[in-house]
Coordinates of C-alpha atoms and ligand atoms in Angstrom, one line a residue:
M1 CA -35.1 -0.2 1.6
K2 CA -33.9 -3.1 -0.7
A3 CA -30.2 -3.6 -1.2
V4 CA -27.7 -6.1 -2.7
C5 CA -25.7 -7.5 0.2
W6 CA -22.5 -9.5 0.2
M7 CA -23.0 -12.5 2.4
G8 CA -19.6 -14.4 1.7
K9 CA -17.5 -15.3 -1.2
S10 CA -19.8 -15.9 -4.3
K11 CA -22.9 -15.4 -2.1
L12 CA -25.2 -12.3 -2.4
E13 CA -28.7 -11.7 -1.3
T14 CA -31.1 -8.9 -2.0
L15 CA -32.3 -8.0 1.5
T16 CA -34.5 -5.4 3.2
V17 CA -32.2 -3.3 5.3
P18 CA -32.6 0.2 7.2
D19 CA -32.6 3.2 5.1
P20 CA -29.5 5.3 5.3
T21 CA -29.5 8.6 7.4
I22 CA -27.5 11.7 7.5
L23 CA -24.6 11.0 9.8
N24 CA -22.4 14.1 9.1
P25 CA -23.3 17.7 8.0
H26 CA -21.8 17.2 4.7
D27 CA -23.8 14.1 3.7
A28 CA -26.5 13.8 1.2
I29 CA -29.0 10.9 0.8
I30 CA -29.6 10.0 -2.7
K31 CA -32.6 8.1 -4.1
V32 CA -30.9 5.8 -6.6
T33 CA -32.6 5.8 -10.0
R34 CA -30.0 3.6 -11.8
T35 CA -27.0 1.5 -10.7
A36 CA -24.8 -0.9 -12.4
I37 CA -22.6 -4.0 -11.7
C38 CA -18.8 -3.4 -12.4
G39 CA -15.9 -5.7 -13.2
S40 CA -14.5 -4.5 -9.9
D41 CA -17.5 -5.9 -8.1
L42 CA -16.3 -9.4 -9.3
H43 CA -13.1 -9.0 -7.2
L44 CA -15.5 -8.8 -4.1
F45 CA -17.8 -11.5 -5.3
D46 CA -14.8 -13.8 -6.0
G47 CA -13.2 -13.0 -2.6
F48 CA -10.0 -11.4 -3.8
I49 CA -10.6 -8.2 -1.7
P50 CA -10.2 -8.8 2.1
T51 CA -12.2 -7.0 4.9
M52 CA -15.6 -7.7 3.5
E53 CA -18.3 -8.4 6.1
S54 CA -21.5 -10.3 5.8
G55 CA -24.3 -7.8 5.2
D56 CA -22.1 -5.3 3.4
I57 CA -24.1 -3.4 0.6
L58 CA -22.3 -3.5 -2.8
G59 CA -22.3 -1.0 -5.7
H60 CA -20.2 1.9 -6.6
E61 CA -21.7 3.0 -9.9
F62 CA -24.9 4.8 -9.3
M63 CA -26.9 8.0 -9.9
G64 CA -30.2 9.4 -8.7
L65 CA -32.1 12.2 -7.1
V66 CA -31.2 14.1 -3.9
E67 CA -33.6 13.1 -1.2
E68 CA -32.1 15.0 1.7
V69 CA -29.0 17.1 2.5
G70 CA -27.0 17.8 5.7
P71 CA -26.7 21.4 6.9
A72 CA -23.3 21.9 5.5
V73 CA -24.2 20.9 1.9
T74 CA -24.6 24.1 0.0
N75 CA -24.6 23.2 -3.7
L76 CA -27.3 20.5 -3.7
K77 CA -30.9 20.5 -2.8
R78 CA -33.7 18.0 -2.6
G79 CA -34.8 16.9 -6.1
D80 CA -31.5 17.6 -7.8
R81 CA -30.4 14.9 -10.3
V82 CA -26.8 13.7 -9.8
V83 CA -24.2 11.2 -10.9
V84 CA -22.0 10.2 -8.0
P85 CA -18.3 9.3 -8.5
F86 CA -17.2 5.9 -7.0
T87 CA -14.2 7.4 -5.2
I88 CA -15.0 9.7 -2.2
A89 CA -12.9 12.8 -1.9
C90 CA -12.8 15.6 0.7
G91 CA -11.8 18.4 -1.7
S92 CA -9.4 20.1 0.5
C93 CA -6.5 17.8 1.5
E94 CA -3.1 18.0 -0.1
F95 CA -4.0 15.3 -2.7
C96 CA -7.4 16.8 -3.7
R97 CA -5.8 20.1 -4.1
K98 CA -3.3 18.4 -6.5
K99 CA -6.4 16.9 -8.2
I100 CA -5.2 13.3 -7.3
W101 CA -8.7 12.7 -5.9
A102 CA -8.4 9.0 -5.6
A103 CA -5.6 9.5 -3.2
C104 CA -7.7 11.7 -0.8
D105 CA -6.3 11.7 2.7
N106 CA -9.5 12.3 4.6
T107 CA -12.2 9.9 3.4
N108 CA -11.1 6.5 4.5
P109 CA -12.0 6.1 8.2
N110 CA -10.1 2.7 8.1
A111 CA -6.9 4.1 6.6
H112 CA -4.9 2.1 9.2
L113 CA -6.0 -1.1 7.4
M114 CA -4.8 0.1 4.1
E115 CA -1.6 1.5 5.6
A116 CA -0.7 -1.9 7.1
A117 CA -1.0 -3.5 3.6
Y118 CA 0.2 -0.7 1.3
G119 CA 2.0 1.9 3.5
Y120 CA -0.5 4.5 2.6
S121 CA -4.3 4.7 2.1
G122 CA -6.2 5.8 -1.0
S123 CA -9.6 7.5 -0.7
G124 CA -12.7 5.8 0.6
L125 CA -14.8 4.0 -2.0
F126 CA -18.5 3.1 -2.0
G127 CA -19.4 -0.5 -1.4
Y128 CA -15.8 -1.7 -1.5
S129 CA -14.7 -3.4 1.7
H130 CA -13.9 -2.0 5.2
M131 CA -10.3 -1.6 4.2
M132 CA -11.5 1.0 1.8
G133 CA -13.8 2.8 4.2
G134 CA -16.7 0.5 4.9
Y135 CA -19.2 2.8 3.0
A136 CA -22.5 1.2 2.0
G137 CA -22.8 0.9 -1.7
G138 CA -25.3 2.1 -4.3
Q139 CA -26.9 -1.2 -5.4
A140 CA -29.7 -0.2 -3.3
Q141 CA -32.8 2.1 -3.3
Y142 CA -31.0 4.8 -1.2
V143 CA -27.4 5.6 -0.4
R144 CA -25.7 8.1 1.9
V145 CA -23.1 10.1 0.0
P146 CA -20.4 11.8 2.3
F147 CA -18.6 15.0 1.1
A148 CA -21.7 15.8 -1.1
N149 CA -20.3 19.2 -1.8
V150 CA -17.4 17.7 -3.6
G151 CA -18.3 14.5 -5.6
P152 CA -21.7 14.5 -7.1
L153 CA -22.1 15.9 -10.6
K154 CA -25.4 17.9 -10.9
L155 CA -27.1 17.2 -14.2
E156 CA -28.9 20.2 -15.7
T157 CA -29.7 18.0 -18.8
D158 CA -32.7 15.8 -19.6
L159 CA -30.4 13.1 -21.1
A160 CA -31.7 9.6 -20.0
D161 CA -30.1 8.0 -17.0
E162 CA -28.6 5.3 -19.1
K163 CA -26.5 7.9 -21.1
V164 CA -24.9 9.5 -18.1
L165 CA -24.8 6.6 -15.5
F166 CA -21.3 5.5 -16.6
L167 CA -19.9 8.8 -15.7
S168 CA -19.9 7.3 -12.2
D169 CA -16.9 5.1 -13.0
I170 CA -16.2 3.2 -16.2
F171 CA -16.4 6.0 -18.8
P172 CA -13.9 8.2 -16.8
T173 CA -11.9 5.1 -16.1
G174 CA -11.5 4.1 -19.7
Y175 CA -10.8 7.8 -20.6
M176 CA -8.1 8.1 -17.9
A177 CA -6.6 4.9 -19.2
A178 CA -6.3 6.4 -22.6
E179 CA -5.0 9.7 -21.2
N180 CA -2.4 7.7 -19.1
A181 CA -1.3 5.9 -22.4
Q182 CA 0.2 9.2 -23.5
I183 CA -1.2 8.8 -27.1
Q184 CA 0.3 10.9 -29.8
D185 CA -1.5 11.5 -33.1
G186 CA -1.6 8.4 -35.2
D187 CA -0.3 6.0 -32.5
T188 CA -1.1 2.3 -32.4
V189 CA -2.6 1.4 -29.0
A190 CA -3.3 -2.2 -27.8
V191 CA -6.0 -2.7 -25.3
W192 CA -6.3 -6.0 -23.4
G193 CA -9.9 -6.7 -22.2
C194 CA -13.0 -5.7 -24.0
G195 CA -15.2 -5.5 -21.0
P196 CA -16.8 -2.1 -20.2
V197 CA -13.5 -0.5 -19.2
G198 CA -11.8 -1.7 -22.3
Q199 CA -14.6 -0.5 -24.5
F200 CA -14.3 3.0 -23.1
A201 CA -10.6 2.9 -23.3
I202 CA -10.9 2.0 -26.9
A203 CA -13.4 4.7 -27.6
S204 CA -11.3 7.2 -25.7
A205 CA -8.0 6.3 -27.4
F206 CA -9.6 7.2 -30.7
M207 CA -10.9 10.5 -29.2
L208 CA -7.3 11.3 -28.1
G209 CA -5.9 10.6 -31.5
A210 CA -4.9 7.0 -31.8
G211 CA -4.5 5.9 -35.4
R212 CA -5.2 2.2 -34.7
V213 CA -6.5 0.5 -31.7
I214 CA -5.9 -3.3 -31.4
A215 CA -8.4 -5.0 -29.0
I216 CA -7.6 -8.3 -27.3
D217 CA -10.2 -10.6 -25.7
R218 CA -11.8 -14.0 -26.2
I219 CA -15.5 -13.3 -25.9
P220 CA -17.0 -13.0 -29.4
E221 CA -19.7 -10.3 -28.6
R222 CA -17.2 -8.1 -26.8
L223 CA -14.7 -8.3 -29.7
E224 CA -17.6 -7.6 -32.0
M225 CA -18.4 -4.4 -30.0
A226 CA -14.8 -3.3 -30.2
R227 CA -14.8 -3.8 -34.0
S228 CA -18.0 -1.8 -34.3
V229 CA -16.2 1.2 -33.0
G230 CA -13.2 0.7 -35.3
A231 CA -10.7 -1.4 -33.4
I232 CA -8.8 -4.3 -35.1
T233 CA -9.3 -7.4 -32.9
V234 CA -7.2 -10.3 -31.7
D235 CA -9.1 -13.4 -30.3
Y236 CA -6.4 -14.9 -28.1
S237 CA -8.3 -18.1 -27.7
H238 CA -8.1 -19.0 -31.3
E239 CA -5.9 -22.1 -32.0
G240 CA -2.3 -21.1 -32.8
V241 CA -2.8 -17.3 -32.0
S242 CA 0.0 -15.7 -30.0
V243 CA -0.9 -12.2 -28.8
L244 CA 2.8 -11.2 -28.8
T245 CA 3.3 -12.4 -32.4
A246 CA 0.0 -10.8 -33.5
L247 CA 1.0 -7.5 -32.1
K248 CA 4.5 -7.6 -33.7
D249 CA 3.0 -8.5 -37.0
L250 CA 0.6 -5.6 -36.8
T251 CA 3.4 -3.1 -35.9
G252 CA 6.1 -4.0 -38.3
G253 CA 8.0 -5.9 -35.5
I254 CA 8.2 -2.8 -33.2
G255 CA 5.3 -3.3 -30.8
P256 CA 2.4 -1.0 -30.0
D257 CA 3.2 2.6 -28.9
A258 CA 0.9 2.2 -25.9
C259 CA -0.6 -0.8 -24.1
I260 CA -3.6 -0.6 -21.9
D261 CA -4.3 -3.5 -19.4
A262 CA -8.0 -3.2 -18.8
V263 CA -8.2 -6.7 -17.3
G264 CA -6.4 -6.6 -14.0
L265 CA -5.9 -9.2 -11.3
E266 CA -8.4 -11.8 -12.4
S267 CA -6.9 -12.3 -15.9
H268 CA -7.8 -15.5 -17.6
T269 CA -5.2 -17.7 -19.3
G270 CA -5.3 -21.3 -20.5
D271 CA -1.6 -21.9 -20.4
V272 CA 1.1 -23.0 -18.0
Q273 CA 1.4 -19.5 -16.6
G274 CA -2.2 -19.5 -15.7
A275 CA -1.8 -22.8 -13.8
Y276 CA 1.3 -21.3 -12.1
D277 CA -0.7 -18.4 -10.8
T278 CA -3.6 -20.5 -9.7
V279 CA -1.4 -22.8 -7.7
K280 CA 0.6 -19.8 -6.1
N281 CA -2.8 -18.1 -5.3
A282 CA -4.0 -21.3 -3.7
L283 CA -0.9 -21.5 -1.5
L284 CA -1.2 -17.9 -0.7
L285 CA 2.2 -17.3 -2.2
E286 CA 0.7 -14.8 -4.7
T287 CA -2.5 -12.8 -4.5
D288 CA -3.2 -11.9 -8.2
R289 CA -3.1 -13.4 -11.7
P290 CA -1.0 -10.9 -13.6
A291 CA -0.9 -12.7 -17.0
V292 CA -1.9 -9.6 -19.0
L293 CA 0.5 -7.3 -17.2
R294 CA 3.4 -9.7 -18.1
Q295 CA 2.2 -9.8 -21.8
A296 CA 1.7 -6.0 -22.0
I297 CA 5.3 -5.3 -20.7
Q298 CA 6.7 -7.7 -23.3
A299 CA 4.5 -6.2 -26.1
V300 CA 5.0 -2.5 -25.7
R301 CA 7.5 -0.9 -28.0
K302 CA 10.8 0.5 -26.6
G303 CA 10.1 3.8 -24.9
G304 CA 6.4 3.2 -25.0
T305 CA 3.8 3.6 -22.4
L306 CA 1.8 1.1 -20.3
S307 CA -1.4 2.3 -18.8
I308 CA -3.1 0.0 -16.2
P309 CA -6.7 0.7 -15.3
G310 CA -7.2 -2.9 -14.4
V311 CA -7.1 -3.4 -10.7
Y312 CA -4.3 -5.2 -8.9
G313 CA -4.5 -6.1 -5.3
G314 CA -1.3 -7.4 -3.8
M315 CA 1.8 -9.4 -4.7
L316 CA 2.6 -10.4 -8.2
H317 CA 5.2 -13.0 -9.3
K318 CA 7.2 -13.4 -12.5
V319 CA 6.6 -9.8 -13.7
P320 CA 9.3 -9.1 -16.5
F321 CA 10.5 -6.0 -14.7
G322 CA 13.9 -6.2 -16.4
A323 CA 12.1 -5.9 -19.8
A324 CA 10.2 -2.9 -18.6
F325 CA 13.5 -1.3 -17.4
G326 CA 15.5 -2.4 -20.5
K327 CA 13.0 -0.9 -22.8
G328 CA 12.7 2.3 -20.9
I329 CA 8.9 2.2 -20.7
T330 CA 6.5 4.5 -18.7
M331 CA 3.9 2.9 -16.5
K332 CA 0.9 4.9 -15.3
M333 CA -2.0 3.4 -13.3
G334 CA -4.3 3.7 -10.4
Q335 CA -7.9 4.3 -9.3
T336 CA -9.5 6.9 -11.5
N337 CA -9.3 10.5 -10.4
M338 CA -13.0 10.7 -11.2
H339 CA -13.6 14.4 -10.3
N340 CA -11.3 15.6 -13.2
Y341 CA -13.3 13.8 -15.9
M342 CA -17.0 13.8 -15.1
K343 CA -17.9 17.3 -16.3
P344 CA -15.8 17.2 -19.5
L345 CA -17.0 13.7 -20.4
L346 CA -20.6 14.9 -19.8
E347 CA -20.0 17.7 -22.2
R348 CA -18.9 15.1 -24.8
I349 CA -22.1 13.2 -24.3
E350 CA -24.2 16.3 -24.6
K351 CA -22.5 17.2 -27.8
G352 CA -23.4 13.8 -29.1
Q353 CA -19.8 12.7 -29.5
I354 CA -20.5 9.4 -27.7
D355 CA -23.6 7.7 -26.2
P356 CA -22.1 5.4 -23.5
S357 CA -25.3 3.4 -23.3
Y358 CA -24.1 1.3 -26.3
I359 CA -22.5 -1.3 -23.9
I360 CA -25.6 -2.2 -22.0
S361 CA -27.0 -5.7 -22.6
H362 CA -29.1 -6.4 -19.5
R363 CA -31.6 -4.3 -17.5
I364 CA -32.6 -5.9 -14.2
S365 CA -34.2 -5.4 -10.8
L366 CA -32.4 -5.6 -7.4
D367 CA -34.1 -8.9 -6.7
E368 CA -32.4 -10.4 -9.9
A369 CA -28.9 -9.1 -9.0
P370 CA -27.6 -12.0 -7.0
D371 CA -28.1 -14.4 -9.8
M372 CA -27.0 -12.0 -12.4
Y373 CA -23.7 -11.6 -10.7
K374 CA -22.9 -15.2 -11.8
V375 CA -23.9 -14.4 -15.4
W376 CA -21.7 -11.4 -15.3
R377 CA -18.7 -13.3 -13.8
D378 CA -19.0 -16.2 -16.3
K379 CA -19.7 -13.8 -19.2
E380 CA -22.8 -15.8 -20.1
D381 CA -25.9 -14.8 -22.1
R382 CA -23.8 -12.3 -24.2
V383 CA -23.6 -9.9 -21.2
T384 CA -21.7 -6.8 -21.8
K385 CA -23.0 -4.5 -19.1
I386 CA -25.8 -4.9 -16.4
V387 CA -27.8 -2.0 -15.3
I388 CA -30.2 -2.1 -12.3
D389 CA -33.4 -0.1 -11.7
P390 CA -33.7 -0.4 -8.0
W391 CA -37.4 0.4 -8.2
A392 CA -38.3 -2.2 -10.7
E393 CA -40.3 -5.3 -9.8
R394 CA -38.6 -8.7 -10.4
R395 CA -39.4 -9.8 -14.0
A396 CA -41.7 -12.8 -14.4
A397 CA -39.5 -15.9 -14.9
Ligands
NAD1 P1 -14.9 -7.3 -17.1 O1 -14.6 -8.5 -16.3 O2 -16.3 -7.2 -17.7 O3 -13.9 -7.3 -18.4 C1 -12.7 -7.9 -18.4 C2 -12.3 -8.5 -19.8 O4 -11.1 -8.9 -19.8 C3 -13.3 -9.6 -20.2 O5 -14.0 -9.3 -21.3 C4 -12.4 -10.8 -20.2 O6 -12.8 -11.7 -21.3 C5 -11.1 -10.1 -20.7 N1 -9.8 -10.9 -20.3 C6 -9.6 -11.8 -19.3 N2 -8.4 -12.3 -19.4 C7 -7.9 -11.8 -20.5 C8 -6.7 -12.0 -21.2 N3 -5.7 -12.8 -20.7 N4 -6.3 -11.3 -22.3 C9 -7.2 -10.5 -22.8 N5 -8.5 -10.2 -22.3 C10 -8.8 -10.9 -21.1 O7 -14.5 -6.0 -16.3 P2 -14.5 -4.5 -16.5 O8 -15.7 -3.9 -15.8 O9 -14.3 -4.1 -17.9 O10 -13.2 -4.0 -15.7 C11 -12.0 -4.4 -16.1 C12 -10.9 -4.0 -15.1 O11 -10.9 -2.7 -14.8 C13 -11.2 -4.8 -13.7 O12 -10.0 -5.2 -13.1 C14 -11.8 -3.7 -12.9 O13 -11.6 -3.9 -11.4 C15 -11.0 -2.5 -13.3 N6 -11.5 -1.2 -13.0 C16 -10.7 -0.3 -12.5 C17 -11.1 1.0 -12.2 C18 -10.0 2.0 -11.8 O14 -10.4 3.0 -11.1 N7 -8.9 1.8 -12.2 C19 -12.4 1.3 -12.4 C20 -13.4 0.4 -12.8 C21 -12.9 -0.9 -13.1
ZN2 ZN1 -16.4 0.1 -11.1

């Protein structure tokens, strides 16, 4: 089969590799009909996540048709149409029973690597380094899905792939971000980052009762998309714009009730702080660029909530924790507990409350993916979301 393989930092190739096979009675093999490139894939592409190996297959947002099931899979059969969550959960450990699926204790065979770095391991993830399980990803024609009784959401609907594909990650992620923001009716919510996660956080904040959403980014087409669903926007790259001042001005000096950091560790900043992080990262004295986290802690109102769907990887410097403490804010974060959200959000799509395909800008083949990762990273060509059809031929140049 064809698959997008990580061959080193900023180096990908679409290669022909062996088809996956059933390794465990609980496995299913899925024939992938659509997959997508995520902002999280950039952390692999840009070399921020350790324990990647040459030849690793990328991709954790995918859906398709069940090709084959292991003898212990009872709720799926060949031909079923499914969306697969990016976190792999066993369904029976202490954490799955508590519905904290992203903390599953049984699905990361390399838990010792995570434990060395973090003290504990989270669940295994598709296509996301050996530290996170070493599972082959779904930017491929076929993928092996472990614990197939637990994760895949069976679709009994004829909605097009593009309308349901994002149930695999970014729609639940944006929704959990809004839920974690503890929004009360009429609240003002600020969202940093108008990428796919930010877009679904904005849409979900409105669904959960926000009165106003203020969206912050510097990419015109992404800000435009945020405005199209009703957000007020702040372009932080405009001469003389201070995000903190803008947020104060919009909230009578108080600050937003909730702040959502949908940017994470690769935040962009043109100022001295950005230079500080870049130098510290180069000297291996800091692993992430937490510019948005710093700003969000400073911006949120006293007693407000900070929700962090943006991924952080390691050690952060100059985080104003004293301000967080002094204001008595609540912080909620983490990988998405996917399994809690897929079905309810599918129902919202079926009822016509949202059509998540509005964020798609590019439709490509697997062969085009290595080049398109650069476009995606550099936010070129008005890219807002790239969807891959693994069975499409390369388009004529
Ligand atoms: P993306 O790269 O497309 O979007 C990030 C956006 O942030 C871009 O539009 C960029 O211009 C903007 N940005 C950068 N610096 C900024 C700044 N200083 N202020 C305001 N905006 C800024 O990525 P995405 O797919 O939307 O993902 C966003 C984050 O969410 C990533 O860190 C990704 O890893 C993470 N994520 C987390 C989960 C989870 O389970 N928690 C799941 C999926 C993605
Ligand atoms: Zn993702």
